[in-house]
Coordinates of C-alpha atoms in Angstrom, one line a residue:
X279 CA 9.6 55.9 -30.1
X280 CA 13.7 55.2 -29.7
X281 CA 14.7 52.9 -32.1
X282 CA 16.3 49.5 -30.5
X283 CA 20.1 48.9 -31.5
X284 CA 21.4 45.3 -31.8
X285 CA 24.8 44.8 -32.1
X286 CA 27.1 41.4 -32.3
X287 CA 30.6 40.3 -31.0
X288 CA 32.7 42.4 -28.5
X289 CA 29.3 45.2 -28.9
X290 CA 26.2 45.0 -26.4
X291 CA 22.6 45.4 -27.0
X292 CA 20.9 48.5 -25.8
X293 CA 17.0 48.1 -25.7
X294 CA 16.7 51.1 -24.2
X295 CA 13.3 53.3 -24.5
X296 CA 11.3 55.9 -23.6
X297 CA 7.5 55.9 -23.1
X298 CA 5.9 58.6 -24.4
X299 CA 8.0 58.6 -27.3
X300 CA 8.8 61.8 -28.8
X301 CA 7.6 64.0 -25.8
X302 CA 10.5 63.2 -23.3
X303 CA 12.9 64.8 -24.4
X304 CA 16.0 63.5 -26.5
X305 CA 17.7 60.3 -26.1
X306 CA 21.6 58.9 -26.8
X307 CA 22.1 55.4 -27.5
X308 CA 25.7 54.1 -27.7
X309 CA 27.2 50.4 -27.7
X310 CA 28.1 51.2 -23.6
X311 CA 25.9 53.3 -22.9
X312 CA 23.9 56.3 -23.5
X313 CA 22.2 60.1 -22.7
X314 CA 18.7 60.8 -21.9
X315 CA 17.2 64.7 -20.4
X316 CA 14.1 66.0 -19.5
X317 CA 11.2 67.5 -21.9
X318 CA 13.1 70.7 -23.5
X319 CA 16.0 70.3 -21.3
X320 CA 17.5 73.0 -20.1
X321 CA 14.5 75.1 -20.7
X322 CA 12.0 74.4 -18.0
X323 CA 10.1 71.5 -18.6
X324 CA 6.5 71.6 -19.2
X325 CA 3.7 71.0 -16.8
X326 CA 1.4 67.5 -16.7
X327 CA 4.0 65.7 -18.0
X328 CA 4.9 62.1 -17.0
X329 CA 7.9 60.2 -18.8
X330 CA 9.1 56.9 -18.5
X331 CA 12.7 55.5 -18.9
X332 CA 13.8 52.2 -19.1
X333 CA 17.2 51.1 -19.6
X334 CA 17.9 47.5 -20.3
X335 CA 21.7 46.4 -20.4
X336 CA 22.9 43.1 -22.4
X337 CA 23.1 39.3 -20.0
X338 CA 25.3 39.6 -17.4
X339 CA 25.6 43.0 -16.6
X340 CA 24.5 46.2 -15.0
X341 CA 23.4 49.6 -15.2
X342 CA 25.4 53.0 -13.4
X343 CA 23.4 56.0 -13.4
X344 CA 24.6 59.6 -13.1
X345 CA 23.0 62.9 -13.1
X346 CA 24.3 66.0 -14.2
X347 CA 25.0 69.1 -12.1
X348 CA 22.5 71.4 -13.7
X349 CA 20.0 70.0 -12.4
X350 CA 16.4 71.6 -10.5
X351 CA 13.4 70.2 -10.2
X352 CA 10.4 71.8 -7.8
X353 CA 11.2 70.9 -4.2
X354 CA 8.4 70.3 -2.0
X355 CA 7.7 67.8 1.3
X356 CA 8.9 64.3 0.3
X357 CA 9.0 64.9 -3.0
X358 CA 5.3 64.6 -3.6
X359 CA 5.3 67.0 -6.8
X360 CA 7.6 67.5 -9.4
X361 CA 10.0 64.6 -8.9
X362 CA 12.6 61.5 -10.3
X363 CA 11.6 58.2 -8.8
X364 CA 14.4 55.6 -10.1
X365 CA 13.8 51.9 -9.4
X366 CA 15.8 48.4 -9.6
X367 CA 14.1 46.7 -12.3
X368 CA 11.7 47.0 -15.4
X369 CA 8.5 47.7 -13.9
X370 CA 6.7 50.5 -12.0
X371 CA 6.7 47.9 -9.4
X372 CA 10.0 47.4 -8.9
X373 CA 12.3 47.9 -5.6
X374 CA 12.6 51.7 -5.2
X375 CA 16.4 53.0 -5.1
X376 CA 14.9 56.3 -4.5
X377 CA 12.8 59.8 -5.3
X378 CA 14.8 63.6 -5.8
X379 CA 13.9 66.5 -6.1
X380 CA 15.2 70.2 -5.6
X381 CA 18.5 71.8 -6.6
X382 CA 20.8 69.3 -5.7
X383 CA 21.3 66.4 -8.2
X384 CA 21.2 62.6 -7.2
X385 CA 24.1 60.7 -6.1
X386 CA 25.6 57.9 -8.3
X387 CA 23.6 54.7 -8.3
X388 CA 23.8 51.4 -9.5
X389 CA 21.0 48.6 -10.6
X390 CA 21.6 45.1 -9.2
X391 CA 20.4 43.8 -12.8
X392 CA 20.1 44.2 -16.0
X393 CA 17.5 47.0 -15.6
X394 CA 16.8 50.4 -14.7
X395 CA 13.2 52.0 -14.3
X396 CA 13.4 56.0 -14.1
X397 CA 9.9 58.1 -13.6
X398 CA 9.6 61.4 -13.9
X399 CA 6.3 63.5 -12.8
X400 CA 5.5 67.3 -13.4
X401 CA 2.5 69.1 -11.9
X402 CA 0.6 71.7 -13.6
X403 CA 2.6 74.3 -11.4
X404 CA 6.1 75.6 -11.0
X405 CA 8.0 74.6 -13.7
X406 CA 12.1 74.1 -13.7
X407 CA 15.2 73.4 -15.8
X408 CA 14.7 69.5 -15.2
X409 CA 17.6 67.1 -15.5
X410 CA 20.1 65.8 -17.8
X411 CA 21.1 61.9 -17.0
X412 CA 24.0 59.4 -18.4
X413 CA 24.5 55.8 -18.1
X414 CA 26.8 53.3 -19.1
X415 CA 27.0 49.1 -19.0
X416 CA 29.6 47.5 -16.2
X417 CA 29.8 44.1 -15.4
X418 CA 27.9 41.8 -13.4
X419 CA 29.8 40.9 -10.0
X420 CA 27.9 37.3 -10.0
X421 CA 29.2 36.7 -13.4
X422 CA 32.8 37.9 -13.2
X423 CA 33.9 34.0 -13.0
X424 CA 32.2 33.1 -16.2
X425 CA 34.0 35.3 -18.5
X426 CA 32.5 37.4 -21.7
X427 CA 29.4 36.1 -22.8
X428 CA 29.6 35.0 -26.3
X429 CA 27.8 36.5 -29.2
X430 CA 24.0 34.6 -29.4
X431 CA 22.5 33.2 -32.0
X432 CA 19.7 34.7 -33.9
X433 CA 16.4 33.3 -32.7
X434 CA 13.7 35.0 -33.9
X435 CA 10.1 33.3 -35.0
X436 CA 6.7 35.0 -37.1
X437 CA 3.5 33.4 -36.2
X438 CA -0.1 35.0 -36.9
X439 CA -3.4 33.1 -38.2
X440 CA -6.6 33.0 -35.4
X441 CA -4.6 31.2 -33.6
X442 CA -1.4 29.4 -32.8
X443 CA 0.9 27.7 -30.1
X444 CA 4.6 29.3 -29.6
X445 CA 6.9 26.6 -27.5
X446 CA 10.1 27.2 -26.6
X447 CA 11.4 23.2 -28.6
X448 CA 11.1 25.2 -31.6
X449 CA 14.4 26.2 -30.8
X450 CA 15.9 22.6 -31.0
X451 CA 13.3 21.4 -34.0
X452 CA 14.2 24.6 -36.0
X453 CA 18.4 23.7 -34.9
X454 CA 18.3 27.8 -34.4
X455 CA 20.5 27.1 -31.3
X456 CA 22.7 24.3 -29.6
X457 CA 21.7 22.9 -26.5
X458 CA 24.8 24.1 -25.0
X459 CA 24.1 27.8 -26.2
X460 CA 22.6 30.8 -24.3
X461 CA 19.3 31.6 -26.2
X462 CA 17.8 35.2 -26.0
X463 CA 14.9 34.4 -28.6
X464 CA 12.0 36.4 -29.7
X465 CA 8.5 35.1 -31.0
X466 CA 6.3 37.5 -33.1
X467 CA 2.8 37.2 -33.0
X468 CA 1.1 39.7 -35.1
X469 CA -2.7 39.7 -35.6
X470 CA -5.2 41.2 -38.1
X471 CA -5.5 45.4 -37.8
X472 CA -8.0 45.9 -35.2
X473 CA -7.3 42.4 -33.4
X474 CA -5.8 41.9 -30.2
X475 CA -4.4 38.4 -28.5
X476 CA -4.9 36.2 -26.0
X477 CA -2.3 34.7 -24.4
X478 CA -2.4 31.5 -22.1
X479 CA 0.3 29.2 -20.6
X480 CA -0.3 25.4 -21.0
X481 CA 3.0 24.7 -19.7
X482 CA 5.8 26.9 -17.9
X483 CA 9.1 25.9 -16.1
X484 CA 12.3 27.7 -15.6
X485 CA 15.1 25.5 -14.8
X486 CA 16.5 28.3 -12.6
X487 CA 13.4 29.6 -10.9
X488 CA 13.6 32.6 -9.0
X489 CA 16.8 33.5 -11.1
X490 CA 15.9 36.2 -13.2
X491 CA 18.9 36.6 -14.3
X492 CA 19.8 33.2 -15.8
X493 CA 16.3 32.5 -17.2
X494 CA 13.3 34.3 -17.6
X495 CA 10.2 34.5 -20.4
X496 CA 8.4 38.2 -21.2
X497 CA 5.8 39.0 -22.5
X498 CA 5.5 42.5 -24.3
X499 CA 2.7 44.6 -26.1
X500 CA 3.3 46.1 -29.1
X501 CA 6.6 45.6 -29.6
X502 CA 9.8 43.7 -28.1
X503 CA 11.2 47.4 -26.7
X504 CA 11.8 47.3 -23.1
X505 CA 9.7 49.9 -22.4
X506 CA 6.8 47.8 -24.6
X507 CA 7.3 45.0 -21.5
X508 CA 4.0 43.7 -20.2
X509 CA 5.7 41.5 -17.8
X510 CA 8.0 38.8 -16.9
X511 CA 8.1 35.3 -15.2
X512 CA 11.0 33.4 -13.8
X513 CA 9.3 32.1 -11.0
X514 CA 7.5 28.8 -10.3
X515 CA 4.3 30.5 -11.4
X516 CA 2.9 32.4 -14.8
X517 CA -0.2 33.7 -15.4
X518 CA -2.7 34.1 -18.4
X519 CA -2.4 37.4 -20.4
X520 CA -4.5 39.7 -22.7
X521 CA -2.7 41.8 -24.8
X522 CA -4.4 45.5 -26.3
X523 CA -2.3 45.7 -29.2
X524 CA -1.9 43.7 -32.4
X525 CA 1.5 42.8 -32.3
X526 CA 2.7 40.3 -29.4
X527 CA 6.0 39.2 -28.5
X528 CA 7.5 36.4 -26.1
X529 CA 10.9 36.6 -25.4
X530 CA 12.4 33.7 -23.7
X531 CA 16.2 34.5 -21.8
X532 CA 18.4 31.2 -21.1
X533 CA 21.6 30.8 -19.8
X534 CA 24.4 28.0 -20.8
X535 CA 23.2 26.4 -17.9
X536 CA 19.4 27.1 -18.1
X537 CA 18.3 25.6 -21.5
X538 CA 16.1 22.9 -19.9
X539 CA 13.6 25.8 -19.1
X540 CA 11.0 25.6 -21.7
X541 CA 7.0 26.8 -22.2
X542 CA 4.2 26.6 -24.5
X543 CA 1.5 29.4 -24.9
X544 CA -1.4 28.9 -26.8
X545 CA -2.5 32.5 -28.2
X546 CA -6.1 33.5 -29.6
X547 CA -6.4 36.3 -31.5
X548 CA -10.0 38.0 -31.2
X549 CA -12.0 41.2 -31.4
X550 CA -14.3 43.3 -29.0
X551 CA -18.3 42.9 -29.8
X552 CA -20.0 43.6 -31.8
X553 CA -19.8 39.8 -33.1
X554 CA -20.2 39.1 -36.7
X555 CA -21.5 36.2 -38.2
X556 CA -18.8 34.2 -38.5
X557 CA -17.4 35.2 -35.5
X558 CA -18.1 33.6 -31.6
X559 CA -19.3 35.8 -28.7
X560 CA -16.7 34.2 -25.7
X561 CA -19.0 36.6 -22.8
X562 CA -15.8 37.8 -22.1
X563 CA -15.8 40.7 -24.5
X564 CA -14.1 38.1 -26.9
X565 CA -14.9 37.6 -30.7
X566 CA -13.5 34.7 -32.0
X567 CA -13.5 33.0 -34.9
X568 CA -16.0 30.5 -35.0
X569 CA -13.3 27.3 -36.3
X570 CA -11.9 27.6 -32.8
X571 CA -15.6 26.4 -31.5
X572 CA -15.7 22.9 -30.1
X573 CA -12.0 22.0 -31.5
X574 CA -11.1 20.9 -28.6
X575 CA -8.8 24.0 -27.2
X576 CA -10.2 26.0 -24.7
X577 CA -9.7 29.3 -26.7
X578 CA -11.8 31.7 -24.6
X579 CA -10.7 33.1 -21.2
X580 CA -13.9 30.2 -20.0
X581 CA -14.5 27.5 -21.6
X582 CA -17.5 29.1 -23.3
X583 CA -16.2 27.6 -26.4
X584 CA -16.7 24.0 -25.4
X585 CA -19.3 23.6 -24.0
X586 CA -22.2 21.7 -25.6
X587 CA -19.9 20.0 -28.0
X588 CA -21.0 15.7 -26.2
X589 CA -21.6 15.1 -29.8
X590 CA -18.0 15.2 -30.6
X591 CA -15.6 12.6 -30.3
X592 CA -13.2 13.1 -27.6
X593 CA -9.2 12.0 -27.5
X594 CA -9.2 8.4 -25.8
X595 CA -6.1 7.2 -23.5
X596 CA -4.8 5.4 -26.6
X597 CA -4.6 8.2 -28.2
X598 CA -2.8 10.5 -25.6
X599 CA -0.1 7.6 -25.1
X600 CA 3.6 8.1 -26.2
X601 CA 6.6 5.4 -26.8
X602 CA 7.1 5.8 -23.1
X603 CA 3.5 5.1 -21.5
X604 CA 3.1 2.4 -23.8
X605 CA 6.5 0.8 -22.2
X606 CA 5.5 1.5 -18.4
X607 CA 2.3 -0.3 -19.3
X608 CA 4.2 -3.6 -20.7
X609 CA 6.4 -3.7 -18.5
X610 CA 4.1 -3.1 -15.4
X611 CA 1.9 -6.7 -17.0
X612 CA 4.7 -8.5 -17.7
X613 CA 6.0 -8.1 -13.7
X614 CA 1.8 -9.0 -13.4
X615 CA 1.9 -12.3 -15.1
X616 CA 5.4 -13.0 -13.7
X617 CA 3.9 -12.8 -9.8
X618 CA 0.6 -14.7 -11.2
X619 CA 2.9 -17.6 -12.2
X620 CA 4.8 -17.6 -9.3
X621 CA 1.7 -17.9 -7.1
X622 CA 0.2 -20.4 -9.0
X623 CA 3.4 -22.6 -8.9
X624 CA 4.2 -22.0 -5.2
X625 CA -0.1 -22.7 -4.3
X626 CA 0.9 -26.2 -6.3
X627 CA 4.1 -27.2 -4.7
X628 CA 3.3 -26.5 -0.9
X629 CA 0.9 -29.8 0.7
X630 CA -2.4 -29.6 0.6
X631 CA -3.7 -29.1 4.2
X632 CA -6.6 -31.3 5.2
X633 CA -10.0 -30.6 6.8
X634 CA -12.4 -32.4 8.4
X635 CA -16.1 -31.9 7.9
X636 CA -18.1 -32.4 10.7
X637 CA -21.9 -33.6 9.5
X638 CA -24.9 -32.8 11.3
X639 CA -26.5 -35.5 9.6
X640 CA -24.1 -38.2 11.3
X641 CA -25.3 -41.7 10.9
X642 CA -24.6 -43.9 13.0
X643 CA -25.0 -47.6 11.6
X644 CA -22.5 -46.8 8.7
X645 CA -19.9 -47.3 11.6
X646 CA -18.6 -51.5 11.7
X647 CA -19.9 -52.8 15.2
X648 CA -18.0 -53.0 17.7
X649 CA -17.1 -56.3 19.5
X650 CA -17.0 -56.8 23.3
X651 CA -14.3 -58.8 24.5
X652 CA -16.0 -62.4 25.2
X653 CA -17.2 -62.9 28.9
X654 CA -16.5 -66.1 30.7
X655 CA -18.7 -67.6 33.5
X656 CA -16.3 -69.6 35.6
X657 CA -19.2 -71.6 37.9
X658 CA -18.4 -73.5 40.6
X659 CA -19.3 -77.4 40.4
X660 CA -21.8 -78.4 42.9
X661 CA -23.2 -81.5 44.2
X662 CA -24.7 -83.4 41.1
X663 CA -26.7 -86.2 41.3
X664 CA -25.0 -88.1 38.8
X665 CA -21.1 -89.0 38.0
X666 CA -21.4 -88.8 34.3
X667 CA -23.3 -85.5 34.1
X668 CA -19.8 -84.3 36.1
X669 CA -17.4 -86.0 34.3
X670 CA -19.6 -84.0 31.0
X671 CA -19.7 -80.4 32.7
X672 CA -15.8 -81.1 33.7
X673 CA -15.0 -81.3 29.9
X674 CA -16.9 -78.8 29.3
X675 CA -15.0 -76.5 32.0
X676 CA -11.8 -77.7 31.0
X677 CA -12.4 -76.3 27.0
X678 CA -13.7 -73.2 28.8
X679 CA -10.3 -73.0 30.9
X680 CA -8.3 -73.3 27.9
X681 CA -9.8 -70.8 26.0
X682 CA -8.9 -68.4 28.9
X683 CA -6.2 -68.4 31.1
X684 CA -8.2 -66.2 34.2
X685 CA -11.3 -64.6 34.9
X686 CA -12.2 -61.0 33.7
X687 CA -12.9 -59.0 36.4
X688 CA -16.3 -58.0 36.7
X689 CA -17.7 -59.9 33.5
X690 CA -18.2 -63.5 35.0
X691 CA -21.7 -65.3 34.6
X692 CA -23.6 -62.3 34.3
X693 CA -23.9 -62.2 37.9
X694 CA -25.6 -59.2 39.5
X695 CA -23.5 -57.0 42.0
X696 CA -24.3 -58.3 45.0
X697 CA -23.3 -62.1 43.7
X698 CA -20.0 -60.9 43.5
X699 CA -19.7 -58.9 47.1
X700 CA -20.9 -61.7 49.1
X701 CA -19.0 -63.5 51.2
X702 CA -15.8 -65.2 49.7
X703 CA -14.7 -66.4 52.6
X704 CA -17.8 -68.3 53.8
X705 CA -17.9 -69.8 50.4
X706 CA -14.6 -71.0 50.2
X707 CA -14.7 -72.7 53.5
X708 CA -18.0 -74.0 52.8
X709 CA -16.5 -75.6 49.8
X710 CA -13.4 -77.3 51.7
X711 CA -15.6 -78.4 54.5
X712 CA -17.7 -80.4 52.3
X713 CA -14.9 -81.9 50.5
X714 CA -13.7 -83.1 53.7
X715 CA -17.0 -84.5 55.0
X716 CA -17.9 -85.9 52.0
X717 CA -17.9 -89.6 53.0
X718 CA -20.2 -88.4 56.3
X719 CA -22.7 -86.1 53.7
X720 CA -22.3 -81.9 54.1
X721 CA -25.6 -79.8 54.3
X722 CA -26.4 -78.5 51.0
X723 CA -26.1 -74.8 50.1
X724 CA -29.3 -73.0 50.1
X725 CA -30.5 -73.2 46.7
X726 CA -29.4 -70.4 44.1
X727 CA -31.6 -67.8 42.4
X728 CA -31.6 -69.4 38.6
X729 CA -33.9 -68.8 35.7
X730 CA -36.4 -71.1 34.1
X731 CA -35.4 -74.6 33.8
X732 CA -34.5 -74.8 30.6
X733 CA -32.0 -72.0 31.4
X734 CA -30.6 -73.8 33.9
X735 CA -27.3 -75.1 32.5
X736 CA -23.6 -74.3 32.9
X737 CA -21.4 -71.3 31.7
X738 CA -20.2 -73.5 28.7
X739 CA -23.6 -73.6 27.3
X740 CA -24.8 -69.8 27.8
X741 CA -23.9 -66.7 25.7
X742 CA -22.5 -63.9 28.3
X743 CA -24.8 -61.5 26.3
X744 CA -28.0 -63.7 27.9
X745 CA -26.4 -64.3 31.0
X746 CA -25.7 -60.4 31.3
X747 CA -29.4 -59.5 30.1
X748 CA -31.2 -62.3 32.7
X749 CA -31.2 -62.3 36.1
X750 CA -29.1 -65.1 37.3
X751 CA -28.5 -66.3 40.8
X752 CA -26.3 -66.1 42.9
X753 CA -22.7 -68.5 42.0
X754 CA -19.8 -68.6 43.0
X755 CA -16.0 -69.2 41.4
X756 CA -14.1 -72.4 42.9
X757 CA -11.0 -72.9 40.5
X758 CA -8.3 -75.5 41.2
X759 CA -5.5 -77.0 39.5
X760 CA -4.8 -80.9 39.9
X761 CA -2.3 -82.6 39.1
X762 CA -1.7 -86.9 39.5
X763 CA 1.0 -88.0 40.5
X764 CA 3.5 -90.3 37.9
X765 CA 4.9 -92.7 39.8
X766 CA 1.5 -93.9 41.5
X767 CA 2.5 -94.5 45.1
X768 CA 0.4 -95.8 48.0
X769 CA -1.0 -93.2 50.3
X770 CA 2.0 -93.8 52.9
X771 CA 4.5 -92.0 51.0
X772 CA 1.9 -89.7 49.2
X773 CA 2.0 -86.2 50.5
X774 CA 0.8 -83.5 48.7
X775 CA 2.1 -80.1 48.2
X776 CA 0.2 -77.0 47.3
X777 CA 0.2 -77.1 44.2
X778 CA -1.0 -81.1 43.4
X779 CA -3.6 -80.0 45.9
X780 CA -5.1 -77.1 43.8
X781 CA -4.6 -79.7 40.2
X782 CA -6.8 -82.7 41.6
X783 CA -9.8 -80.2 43.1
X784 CA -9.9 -78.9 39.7
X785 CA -11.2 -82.5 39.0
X786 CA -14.3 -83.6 39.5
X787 CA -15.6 -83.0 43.3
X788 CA -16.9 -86.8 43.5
X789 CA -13.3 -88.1 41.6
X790 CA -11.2 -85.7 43.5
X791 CA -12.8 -86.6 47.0
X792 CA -12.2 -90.7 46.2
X793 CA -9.0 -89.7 45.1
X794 CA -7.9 -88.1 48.2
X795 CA -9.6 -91.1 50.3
X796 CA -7.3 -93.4 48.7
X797 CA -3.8 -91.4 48.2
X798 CA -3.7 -90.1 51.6
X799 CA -4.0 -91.0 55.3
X800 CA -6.8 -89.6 57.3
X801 CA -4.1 -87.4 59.0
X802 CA -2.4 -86.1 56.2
X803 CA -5.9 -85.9 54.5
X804 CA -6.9 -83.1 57.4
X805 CA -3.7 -81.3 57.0
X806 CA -3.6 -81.3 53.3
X807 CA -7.3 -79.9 53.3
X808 CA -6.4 -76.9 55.8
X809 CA -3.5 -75.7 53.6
X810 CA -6.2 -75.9 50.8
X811 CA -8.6 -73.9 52.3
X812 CA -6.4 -71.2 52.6
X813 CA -5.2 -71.6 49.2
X814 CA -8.9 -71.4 47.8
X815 CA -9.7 -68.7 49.7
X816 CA -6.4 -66.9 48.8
X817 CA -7.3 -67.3 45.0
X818 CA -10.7 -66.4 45.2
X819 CA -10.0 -63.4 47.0
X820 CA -7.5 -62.4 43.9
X821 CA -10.1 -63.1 41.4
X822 CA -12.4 -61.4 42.8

């Protein structure tokens, strides 16, 4: 195997190698460049042979190839035989520049990175003189801007034991870089003879992604030589990785402006079955060792290793949470109580609104009773036998007049409907006829519907409630005002107007008949009674 030469400063690192070592041919490495030929060059090379070159140039720059003009390899149809397939990158998979063969040699080419993959391929049949290559380090065109790239720190880590976690903030704790340094650092993992590793990724991201060239973390098998590379991530993505050697290495590339990339890889170190006794059968043609059972740590490819292990405590919350959970979390209740206080202070502040319960159970007689207004029972004063017993009921009206100025409408002496629709006219000139023919006699009225005799009495001695529950007869309303005159004149110069008139028929109907016999002459005594009648029947009609 080439040896890999590291050099400091103004020098560049050439990681260059071959793969099978020793049976390629020779190989020239030099601070710029270097040489590199086929098996036994410029003898014919031998058949079944398959070599592999890869060059690797320091950061920021690239690879120019050249081939020598001795140079023959078996032509044939697309080169499918004896050829040189060159690519642009590390891997077998990497974007083809292109495949030659014959006895013309290969143009000049150039790698786009830091990397060059060359293949070469002999049959078992017709052999020839092979080829003779050289190659030298030019700058990167993207980088041109940035200047030399200055000499990088040494960053190399040793890990081993049954198993381990390598994380790129090793490189802060263990101050083996500044955080304003590019970092090209190397971790060792190196297992027991006969052991190989499992790698697996429990956190990847590459500040750059999809920028190889800034930042990138390799993995390589058996040793950190390029041509030892297993593979490389700088994408958003990185997969698990079992290793078939003993030694493992994880290289980790990061720019001046790519140091927040970081990872953390958990590696296992195990053996094929058979399993001994103090090792643990993972069904995936793991042996582990049997402390990495139910710790916790998946250490198998599946969880084989963890399962069946209830009995075991597992990690809480609280003991998962950091400085800055714990803040989120008091400051997230504190904003809780805050709104809780608020509410409660705004729910007290703002009125009360008030409802109304309706009850189904509503009872009635816890309401006050209600009053009617009082009803009167203005009754007109008939014929009476005696002049006493009117002069009584006239008092008796008179306290009942001033009590009430008028007549409620409808509410009078309990009187049924058709008492109060008869004829107001006929009764009103009934009246005044009789109070003109008094001194000759006046039929009298037929004889009203009343109760029992001892409910026979006037309005001032009734309750309206009994006179609206019995069935009274018909009455009829005569009111009058009278008024007497002052100075007490004979009946010459005595004439009455309309309202002395209406004051003295309020009197008595015997008083008020003598007094109109002996205030007024016959004459004026017809006229005054006309005008009266219409007066009655004008009020009665408004009353009613």
């Amino acid at each position: 195997m080439a040896a890999s030469l590291i050099l400091f400063g103004s020098s560049v690192k050439n990681n260059s190698g071959v793969t099978p070592a020793g049976q390629c041919g020779t190989w020239v490495k030099e601070p710029d460049g270097g040489q590199f030929t086929s098996p036994n060059y410029p003898e014919k090379y031998p058949p079944e042979r398959e070599c592999t070159y890869i060059i690797e140039a320091a950061p920021r720059q690239c690879i120019d190839l050249f081939f020598d003009n001795k140079y023959s390899i078996e032509p044939s149809w697309e080169c499918k035989f004896d050829h040189i397939e060159v690519r642009d990158g590390p891997f077998s998979f990497s974007p083809i520049i292109g495949r030659y063969c014959g006895q013309d040699s290969p143009a000049y080419m150039s790698s786009s990175g830091r990397y060059l993959y060359i293949k070469f391929v002999a049959d078992g049949e017709l052999e020839a003189m092979g080829f003779s290559a050289r190659y030298n380090f030019t700058k990167d065109p993207e980088f041109v801007d940035k200047g030399e790239l200055p000499p990088l720190p040494f960053c190399d880590f040793e890990m081993g034991g049954p198993e381990g976690i390598a994380e790129s903030i090793q490189v802060t704790l263990q101050n083996r870089a500044l955080p304003t340094e590019a970092v090209d650092c190397r971790w060792y993992i190196r297992a027991p003879p006969g052991h190989k590793i499992n790698m697996r990724f429990l956190e990847y991201e590459m500040h750059n992604s999809n920028e190889c060239k800034r930042n990138f973390v390799a993995i390589y098998d058996g040793s950190s030589s390029v041509e030892h590379l297993k593979n490389k991530y700088c994408s958003t993505v990185a997969n698990d990785i079992m290793l078939t050697s003993s030694v493992g290495v994880i290289r980790m590339w990061a720019d001046e402006g790519s140091r927040k990339s970081r990872f953390r890889i958990l590696y296992t170190t195990f053996h094929e079955p058979p399993c001994e006794r103090d090792t643990f059968f993972c069904h995936s043609n793991m042996c582990i060792n049997t402390t990495l059972v139910c710790n916790g740590i998946q250490n198998c490819v599946y969880p084989w290793d963890e399962n069946h292990c209830k009995e075991k405590r597992k990690a809480s919350i609280l003991d998962n949470l950091d400085q800055t959970n714990v803040a989120i979390i008091a400051v997230t209740c504190g904003l809780v109580v805050i709104l809780l206080i608020i509410s409660v202070i705004i729910q007290i502040k703002q009125p009360r609104k008030k409802y109304i319960i309706r009850r189904d159970d509503f009872d009635p007689t816890l309401l006050h009773p209600a009053f009617d207004p009082p009803h009167y029972e203005l009754c007109t004063l008939r014929h009476s036998t005696s002049a006493d017993d009117m002069a009584d009921d006239f008092d008796k009206f008179q306290k009942l007049r001033r009590s009430s100025s008028r007549c409620i409408r409808d509410h009078h002496c309990g009187s049924q409907q058709g008492s109060v629709h008869g004829s107001r006219s006929n009764l009103s000139m009934r009246d005044a006829t009789c109070l003109a023919d008094s001194v000759t006699g006046c039929p009298p009225p037929p004889p009203p519907l009343l109760p029992p005799p001892q409910q026979q009495s006037f309005l001032p001695q009734q309750s309206p409630r009994v006179q609206r529950g019995g069935q009274p007869g018909r009455r009829s309303i005569l009111v009058m005002k009278h008024s007497y005159s002052q100075d007490g004149g004979g009946a010459e110069g005595a004439f009455y107007d309309q309202d002395e008139m209406e004051d003295m028929m309020m009197e008595d109907g015997a008083t008020a008949v003598h007094h109109l016999h002996h205030h007024l002459h016959p004459h004026q005594l017809h006229q005054s009674l006309l005008g009266l009648d219409q007066n009655v029947h004008h009020s009665m009609s408004n009353d009613f």
